[in-house]
């Protein structure tokens, strides 16, 4: 599996699946979540609502992942995952790692070959970017998958540099 880094907007990526840094409600939000719903259009929210009324009555638990259509995005699926809010009192690294692991599991179920990830939990959920990059790279490299390319789409040069460092340390 190839890992690539891109500085840009995840909603513009022509990939099979785009991973969304969602919240448990799956009903949209700011950041990546807002961008995906804005550019992807109402079909995504319609499917999220259907998931909520069916098997996800209490919402999507942190660390888990579920797929919907990608609507008008240049992708086939959106894989919604809920990252942990960073905490200094509690080590939630396992939950952040689970977001990447579970998103790959869902991607394999879908047969997605190219999957774009944002830097989960590093915005509104305040996870320090260097540590988040370390967890992301370690988890992706340590998870067996059929996915051919994992593309981290970083929104800022600082985030890009953090992932570049994490990747070079891991290689
Ligand atoms: N493309 C790629 N990355 C983006 C984009 C975009 N269009 N917009 C924001 N980002 C980056 C942010 O800069 C940050 O590095 O995505 C990363 C994750 O930030 P958030 O989107 O704030 O996600 P997160 O920190 O996981 O918080 C999730 O925010 O939007 C709400 O509904 C969401 O409640 C949930 C919370």
PDB file of C-alpha atoms and ligand atoms in Angstrom:
ATOM      1  CA  UNK A   1       0.000   0.000   0.000  1.00  0.00           C
ATOM      2  CA  UNK A   2       1.299   3.413  -1.039  1.00  0.00           C
ATOM      3  CA  UNK A   3       1.032   6.420   1.282  1.00  0.00           C
ATOM      4  CA  UNK A   4       0.896   9.847  -0.330  1.00  0.00           C
ATOM      5  CA  UNK A   5       0.631  13.320   1.173  1.00  0.00           C
ATOM      6  CA  UNK A   6      -1.279  16.157  -0.483  1.00  0.00           C
ATOM      7  CA  UNK A   7      -1.631  19.768   0.634  1.00  0.00           C
ATOM      8  CA  UNK A   8      -5.169  20.690  -0.345  1.00  0.00           C
ATOM      9  CA  UNK A   9      -8.897  20.285   0.024  1.00  0.00           C
ATOM     10  CA  UNK A  10     -10.151  16.753   0.598  1.00  0.00           C
ATOM     11  CA  UNK A  11     -13.438  17.537  -1.191  1.00  0.00           C
ATOM     12  CA  UNK A  12     -11.529  17.984  -4.446  1.00  0.00           C
ATOM     13  CA  UNK A  13      -9.775  14.612  -4.362  1.00  0.00           C
ATOM     14  CA  UNK A  14     -10.694  12.185  -7.152  1.00  0.00           C
ATOM     15  CA  UNK A  15     -10.529   9.003  -5.114  1.00  0.00           C
ATOM     16  CA  UNK A  16     -12.746   6.019  -4.352  1.00  0.00           C
ATOM     17  CA  UNK A  17     -13.467   6.999  -0.749  1.00  0.00           C
ATOM     18  CA  UNK A  18     -13.111  10.201   1.248  1.00  0.00           C
ATOM     19  CA  UNK A  19     -12.886   9.837   5.028  1.00  0.00           C
ATOM     20  CA  UNK A  20     -14.896  12.403   6.982  1.00  0.00           C
ATOM     21  CA  UNK A  21     -13.907  13.630  10.459  1.00  0.00           C
ATOM     22  CA  UNK A  22     -17.499  13.540  11.635  1.00  0.00           C
ATOM     23  CA  UNK A  23     -19.182  13.710  15.019  1.00  0.00           C
ATOM     24  CA  UNK A  24     -21.368  11.026  16.548  1.00  0.00           C
ATOM     25  CA  UNK A  25     -24.591  12.622  15.336  1.00  0.00           C
ATOM     26  CA  UNK A  26     -23.543  12.193  11.688  1.00  0.00           C
ATOM     27  CA  UNK A  27     -25.673  15.255  10.984  1.00  0.00           C
ATOM     28  CA  UNK A  28     -22.851  17.529   9.859  1.00  0.00           C
ATOM     29  CA  UNK A  29     -20.690  20.154  11.515  1.00  0.00           C
ATOM     30  CA  UNK A  30     -17.815  22.470  10.702  1.00  0.00           C
ATOM     31  CA  UNK A  31     -14.315  21.738   9.354  1.00  0.00           C
ATOM     32  CA  UNK A  32     -13.981  18.745   7.055  1.00  0.00           C
ATOM     33  CA  UNK A  33     -17.490  17.601   7.972  1.00  0.00           C
ATOM     34  CA  UNK A  34     -18.976  20.896   6.862  1.00  0.00           C
ATOM     35  CA  UNK A  35     -16.936  20.960   3.659  1.00  0.00           C
ATOM     36  CA  UNK A  36     -17.928  17.414   2.697  1.00  0.00           C
ATOM     37  CA  UNK A  37     -21.635  18.016   3.267  1.00  0.00           C
ATOM     38  CA  UNK A  38     -21.505  21.402   1.527  1.00  0.00           C
ATOM     39  CA  UNK A  39     -19.761  20.147  -1.586  1.00  0.00           C
ATOM     40  CA  UNK A  40     -21.192  16.636  -1.501  1.00  0.00           C
ATOM     41  CA  UNK A  41     -24.770  17.806  -1.338  1.00  0.00           C
ATOM     42  CA  UNK A  42     -27.898  16.660   0.520  1.00  0.00           C
ATOM     43  CA  UNK A  43     -27.728  12.978  -0.507  1.00  0.00           C
ATOM     44  CA  UNK A  44     -24.975  12.417   2.045  1.00  0.00           C
ATOM     45  CA  UNK A  45     -27.083  13.805   4.887  1.00  0.00           C
ATOM     46  CA  UNK A  46     -30.104  11.825   3.696  1.00  0.00           C
ATOM     47  CA  UNK A  47     -28.107   8.598   3.962  1.00  0.00           C
ATOM     48  CA  UNK A  48     -26.661   9.636   7.323  1.00  0.00           C
ATOM     49  CA  UNK A  49     -30.178  10.235   8.635  1.00  0.00           C
ATOM     50  CA  UNK A  50     -31.213   6.812   7.342  1.00  0.00           C
ATOM     51  CA  UNK A  51     -28.272   5.228   9.195  1.00  0.00           C
ATOM     52  CA  UNK A  52     -29.245   7.070  12.357  1.00  0.00           C
ATOM     53  CA  UNK A  53     -32.848   5.842  12.152  1.00  0.00           C
ATOM     54  CA  UNK A  54     -31.740   2.283  11.360  1.00  0.00           C
ATOM     55  CA  UNK A  55     -28.739   0.713  13.116  1.00  0.00           C
ATOM     56  CA  UNK A  56     -27.200   3.872  14.599  1.00  0.00           C
ATOM     57  CA  UNK A  57     -29.968   5.100  16.852  1.00  0.00           C
ATOM     58  CA  UNK A  58     -27.559   6.447  19.447  1.00  0.00           C
ATOM     59  CA  UNK A  59     -25.153   7.847  16.851  1.00  0.00           C
ATOM     60  CA  UNK A  60     -21.794   6.575  15.623  1.00  0.00           C
ATOM     61  CA  UNK A  61     -19.489   5.795  18.563  1.00  0.00           C
ATOM     62  CA  UNK A  62     -16.035   7.403  18.685  1.00  0.00           C
ATOM     63  CA  UNK A  63     -13.479   5.312  16.831  1.00  0.00           C
ATOM     64  CA  UNK A  64     -15.992   3.607  14.559  1.00  0.00           C
ATOM     65  CA  UNK A  65     -16.655   4.155  10.844  1.00  0.00           C
ATOM     66  CA  UNK A  66     -19.590   3.864   8.435  1.00  0.00           C
ATOM     67  CA  UNK A  67     -19.949   4.543   4.697  1.00  0.00           C
ATOM     68  CA  UNK A  68     -22.433   6.537   2.654  1.00  0.00           C
ATOM     69  CA  UNK A  69     -22.598   7.824  -0.884  1.00  0.00           C
ATOM     70  CA  UNK A  70     -20.224  10.672  -1.734  1.00  0.00           C
ATOM     71  CA  UNK A  71     -23.013  12.602  -3.484  1.00  0.00           C
ATOM     72  CA  UNK A  72     -21.536  15.268  -5.758  1.00  0.00           C
ATOM     73  CA  UNK A  73     -17.941  14.764  -4.583  1.00  0.00           C
ATOM     74  CA  UNK A  74     -15.470  13.335  -7.147  1.00  0.00           C
ATOM     75  CA  UNK A  75     -15.494  10.099  -5.131  1.00  0.00           C
ATOM     76  CA  UNK A  76     -17.787   7.101  -4.782  1.00  0.00           C
ATOM     77  CA  UNK A  77     -18.084   6.880  -1.006  1.00  0.00           C
ATOM     78  CA  UNK A  78     -17.661   8.936   2.138  1.00  0.00           C
ATOM     79  CA  UNK A  79     -16.441   6.949   5.132  1.00  0.00           C
ATOM     80  CA  UNK A  80     -17.579   8.818   8.228  1.00  0.00           C
ATOM     81  CA  UNK A  81     -15.536   8.265  11.365  1.00  0.00           C
ATOM     82  CA  UNK A  82     -15.676   9.980  14.749  1.00  0.00           C
ATOM     83  CA  UNK A  83     -12.372  11.026  16.217  1.00  0.00           C
ATOM     84  CA  UNK A  84     -11.765  11.492  19.956  1.00  0.00           C
ATOM     85  CA  UNK A  85     -11.559  14.959  21.451  1.00  0.00           C
ATOM     86  CA  UNK A  86      -8.016  15.432  22.742  1.00  0.00           C
ATOM     87  CA  UNK A  87      -7.675  15.169  26.517  1.00  0.00           C
ATOM     88  CA  UNK A  88      -4.670  15.813  28.744  1.00  0.00           C
ATOM     89  CA  UNK A  89      -6.172  13.722  31.527  1.00  0.00           C
ATOM     90  CA  UNK A  90      -6.982  10.625  29.503  1.00  0.00           C
ATOM     91  CA  UNK A  91      -4.966   8.863  26.791  1.00  0.00           C
ATOM     92  CA  UNK A  92      -7.406   8.433  23.905  1.00  0.00           C
ATOM     93  CA  UNK A  93      -4.754   7.429  21.355  1.00  0.00           C
ATOM     94  CA  UNK A  94      -6.393   4.024  20.930  1.00  0.00           C
ATOM     95  CA  UNK A  95      -9.620   5.682  19.802  1.00  0.00           C
ATOM     96  CA  UNK A  96      -7.793   7.841  17.251  1.00  0.00           C
ATOM     97  CA  UNK A  97      -5.947   4.787  15.942  1.00  0.00           C
ATOM     98  CA  UNK A  98      -9.287   2.985  15.718  1.00  0.00           C
ATOM     99  CA  UNK A  99     -10.629   5.698  13.369  1.00  0.00           C
ATOM    100  CA  UNK A 100      -7.907   4.864  10.848  1.00  0.00           C
ATOM    101  CA  UNK A 101      -8.154   1.104  11.360  1.00  0.00           C
ATOM    102  CA  UNK A 102     -11.949   1.008  11.113  1.00  0.00           C
ATOM    103  CA  UNK A 103     -11.970   3.319   8.075  1.00  0.00           C
ATOM    104  CA  UNK A 104      -9.609   0.897   6.299  1.00  0.00           C
ATOM    105  CA  UNK A 105     -11.849  -2.015   7.288  1.00  0.00           C
ATOM    106  CA  UNK A 106     -14.862  -0.261   5.773  1.00  0.00           C
ATOM    107  CA  UNK A 107     -12.812   0.663   2.688  1.00  0.00           C
ATOM    108  CA  UNK A 108     -11.927  -3.031   2.255  1.00  0.00           C
ATOM    109  CA  UNK A 109     -15.590  -3.993   2.587  1.00  0.00           C
ATOM    110  CA  UNK A 110     -16.412  -1.481  -0.158  1.00  0.00           C
ATOM    111  CA  UNK A 111     -13.507  -2.520  -2.367  1.00  0.00           C
ATOM    112  CA  UNK A 112     -12.120   1.031  -2.366  1.00  0.00           C
ATOM    113  CA  UNK A 113      -8.598   1.167  -3.860  1.00  0.00           C
ATOM    114  CA  UNK A 114      -7.715   4.819  -3.185  1.00  0.00           C
ATOM    115  CA  UNK A 115      -8.764   6.384   0.129  1.00  0.00           C
ATOM    116  CA  UNK A 116      -8.256  10.018   1.175  1.00  0.00           C
ATOM    117  CA  UNK A 117      -7.902  10.789   4.896  1.00  0.00           C
ATOM    118  CA  UNK A 118      -7.931  14.162   6.643  1.00  0.00           C
ATOM    119  CA  UNK A 119      -5.896  14.699   9.819  1.00  0.00           C
ATOM    120  CA  UNK A 120      -8.640  13.391  12.088  1.00  0.00           C
ATOM    121  CA  UNK A 121      -9.211  15.170  15.447  1.00  0.00           C
ATOM    122  CA  UNK A 122      -6.596  17.880  14.770  1.00  0.00           C
ATOM    123  CA  UNK A 123      -9.051  20.743  14.266  1.00  0.00           C
ATOM    124  CA  UNK A 124     -12.069  21.349  16.469  1.00  0.00           C
ATOM    125  CA  UNK A 125     -11.085  18.278  18.553  1.00  0.00           C
ATOM    126  CA  UNK A 126      -7.716  19.929  19.289  1.00  0.00           C
ATOM    127  CA  UNK A 127      -5.406  16.925  18.967  1.00  0.00           C
ATOM    128  CA  UNK A 128      -1.779  18.151  18.635  1.00  0.00           C
ATOM    129  CA  UNK A 129      -0.863  17.674  14.976  1.00  0.00           C
ATOM    130  CA  UNK A 130       2.524  15.959  15.505  1.00  0.00           C
ATOM    131  CA  UNK A 131       1.085  13.307  17.793  1.00  0.00           C
ATOM    132  CA  UNK A 132      -1.952  12.819  15.547  1.00  0.00           C
ATOM    133  CA  UNK A 133       0.329  12.380  12.530  1.00  0.00           C
ATOM    134  CA  UNK A 134       2.415   9.795  14.407  1.00  0.00           C
ATOM    135  CA  UNK A 135      -0.701   7.808  15.344  1.00  0.00           C
ATOM    136  CA  UNK A 136      -2.132   8.075  11.822  1.00  0.00           C
ATOM    137  CA  UNK A 137       1.034   6.888  10.068  1.00  0.00           C
ATOM    138  CA  UNK A 138       1.750   4.127  12.593  1.00  0.00           C
ATOM    139  CA  UNK A 139      -1.810   2.793  12.377  1.00  0.00           C
ATOM    140  CA  UNK A 140      -2.061   2.928   8.593  1.00  0.00           C
ATOM    141  CA  UNK A 141       1.337   1.245   8.191  1.00  0.00           C
ATOM    142  CA  UNK A 142       0.421  -1.399  10.760  1.00  0.00           C
ATOM    143  CA  UNK A 143      -3.005  -2.361   9.392  1.00  0.00           C
ATOM    144  CA  UNK A 144      -3.280  -5.087   6.722  1.00  0.00           C
ATOM    145  CA  UNK A 145      -5.587  -3.833   3.935  1.00  0.00           C
ATOM    146  CA  UNK A 146      -6.380  -4.256   0.249  1.00  0.00           C
ATOM    147  CA  UNK A 147      -6.337  -0.479  -0.197  1.00  0.00           C
ATOM    148  CA  UNK A 148      -3.702   0.415  -2.838  1.00  0.00           C
ATOM    149  CA  UNK A 149      -3.214   4.077  -1.898  1.00  0.00           C
ATOM    150  CA  UNK A 150      -3.843   5.993   1.300  1.00  0.00           C
ATOM    151  CA  UNK A 151      -3.727   9.714   0.568  1.00  0.00           C
ATOM    152  CA  UNK A 152      -3.460  12.064   3.539  1.00  0.00           C
ATOM    153  CA  UNK A 153      -4.944  15.391   2.460  1.00  0.00           C
ATOM    154  CA  UNK A 154      -3.558  18.133   4.715  1.00  0.00           C
ATOM    155  CA  UNK A 155      -5.203  21.516   4.832  1.00  0.00           C
ATOM    156  CA  UNK A 156      -2.277  23.569   6.122  1.00  0.00           C
ATOM    157  CA  UNK A 157       1.496  23.563   5.505  1.00  0.00           C
ATOM    158  CA  UNK A 158       2.072  22.839   9.221  1.00  0.00           C
ATOM    159  CA  UNK A 159      -0.110  19.749   9.036  1.00  0.00           C
ATOM    160  CA  UNK A 160       1.661  18.671   5.846  1.00  0.00           C
ATOM    161  CA  UNK A 161       5.082  19.063   7.504  1.00  0.00           C
ATOM    162  CA  UNK A 162       3.929  17.091  10.544  1.00  0.00           C
ATOM    163  CA  UNK A 163       2.829  14.167   8.366  1.00  0.00           C
ATOM    164  CA  UNK A 164       5.989  14.377   6.259  1.00  0.00           C
ATOM    165  CA  UNK A 165       8.078  14.053   9.447  1.00  0.00           C
ATOM    166  CA  UNK A 166       5.954  11.204  10.799  1.00  0.00           C
ATOM    167  CA  UNK A 167       6.199   9.365   7.482  1.00  0.00           C
ATOM    168  CA  UNK A 168       9.982   9.800   7.196  1.00  0.00           C
ATOM    169  CA  UNK A 169      10.408   8.541  10.772  1.00  0.00           C
ATOM    170  CA  UNK A 170       8.339   5.497   9.980  1.00  0.00           C
ATOM    171  CA  UNK A 171      10.128   4.505   6.807  1.00  0.00           C
TER     172      UNK A 171
HETATM  173  N1  LIG B   1      -9.845  19.307   3.445  1.00  0.00           N
HETATM  174  C1  LIG B   1      -8.880  18.698   4.197  1.00  0.00           C
HETATM  175  N2  LIG B   1      -8.686  18.945   5.498  1.00  0.00           N
HETATM  176  C2  LIG B   1      -9.493  19.862   6.080  1.00  0.00           C
HETATM  177  C3  LIG B   1     -10.530  20.543   5.379  1.00  0.00           C
HETATM  178  C4  LIG B   1     -10.679  20.221   3.997  1.00  0.00           C
HETATM  179  N3  LIG B   1     -11.615  20.798   3.236  1.00  0.00           N
HETATM  180  N4  LIG B   1     -11.158  21.382   6.253  1.00  0.00           N
HETATM  181  C5  LIG B   1     -10.529  21.247   7.443  1.00  0.00           C
HETATM  182  N5  LIG B   1      -9.524  20.347   7.347  1.00  0.00           N
HETATM  183  C6  LIG B   1      -8.585  19.886   8.365  1.00  0.00           C
HETATM  184  C7  LIG B   1      -8.383  20.759   9.572  1.00  0.00           C
HETATM  185  O1  LIG B   1      -7.432  21.780   9.290  1.00  0.00           O
HETATM  186  C8  LIG B   1      -7.837  19.741  10.567  1.00  0.00           C
HETATM  187  O2  LIG B   1      -6.446  19.562  10.364  1.00  0.00           O
HETATM  188  O3  LIG B   1      -9.111  18.673   8.895  1.00  0.00           O
HETATM  189  C9  LIG B   1      -8.537  18.434  10.169  1.00  0.00           C
HETATM  190  C10 LIG B   1      -9.636  18.005  11.125  1.00  0.00           C
HETATM  191  O4  LIG B   1     -10.310  19.162  11.596  1.00  0.00           O
HETATM  192  P1  LIG B   1     -11.917  19.188  11.844  1.00  0.00           P
HETATM  193  O5  LIG B   1     -12.591  19.172  10.545  1.00  0.00           O
HETATM  194  O6  LIG B   1     -12.165  20.321  12.779  1.00  0.00           O
HETATM  195  O7  LIG B   1     -12.224  17.796  12.535  1.00  0.00           O
HETATM  196  P2  LIG B   1     -11.957  17.285  14.022  1.00  0.00           P
HETATM  197  O8  LIG B   1     -10.839  18.034  14.692  1.00  0.00           O
HETATM  198  O9  LIG B   1     -11.865  15.812  13.914  1.00  0.00           O
HETATM  199  O10 LIG B   1     -13.288  17.697  14.788  1.00  0.00           O
HETATM  200  C11 LIG B   1     -14.472  17.039  14.434  1.00  0.00           C
HETATM  201  O11 LIG B   1     -15.591  19.069  13.982  1.00  0.00           O
HETATM  202  O12 LIG B   1     -16.548  19.627  12.014  1.00  0.00           O
HETATM  203  C12 LIG B   1     -16.807  19.140  13.248  1.00  0.00           C
HETATM  204  O13 LIG B   1     -18.720  17.738  12.957  1.00  0.00           O
HETATM  205  C13 LIG B   1     -17.332  17.740  13.215  1.00  0.00           C
HETATM  206  O14 LIG B   1     -17.900  17.745  15.522  1.00  0.00           O
HETATM  207  C14 LIG B   1     -16.971  17.273  14.585  1.00  0.00           C
HETATM  208  C15 LIG B   1     -15.614  17.930  14.823  1.00  0.00           C
END
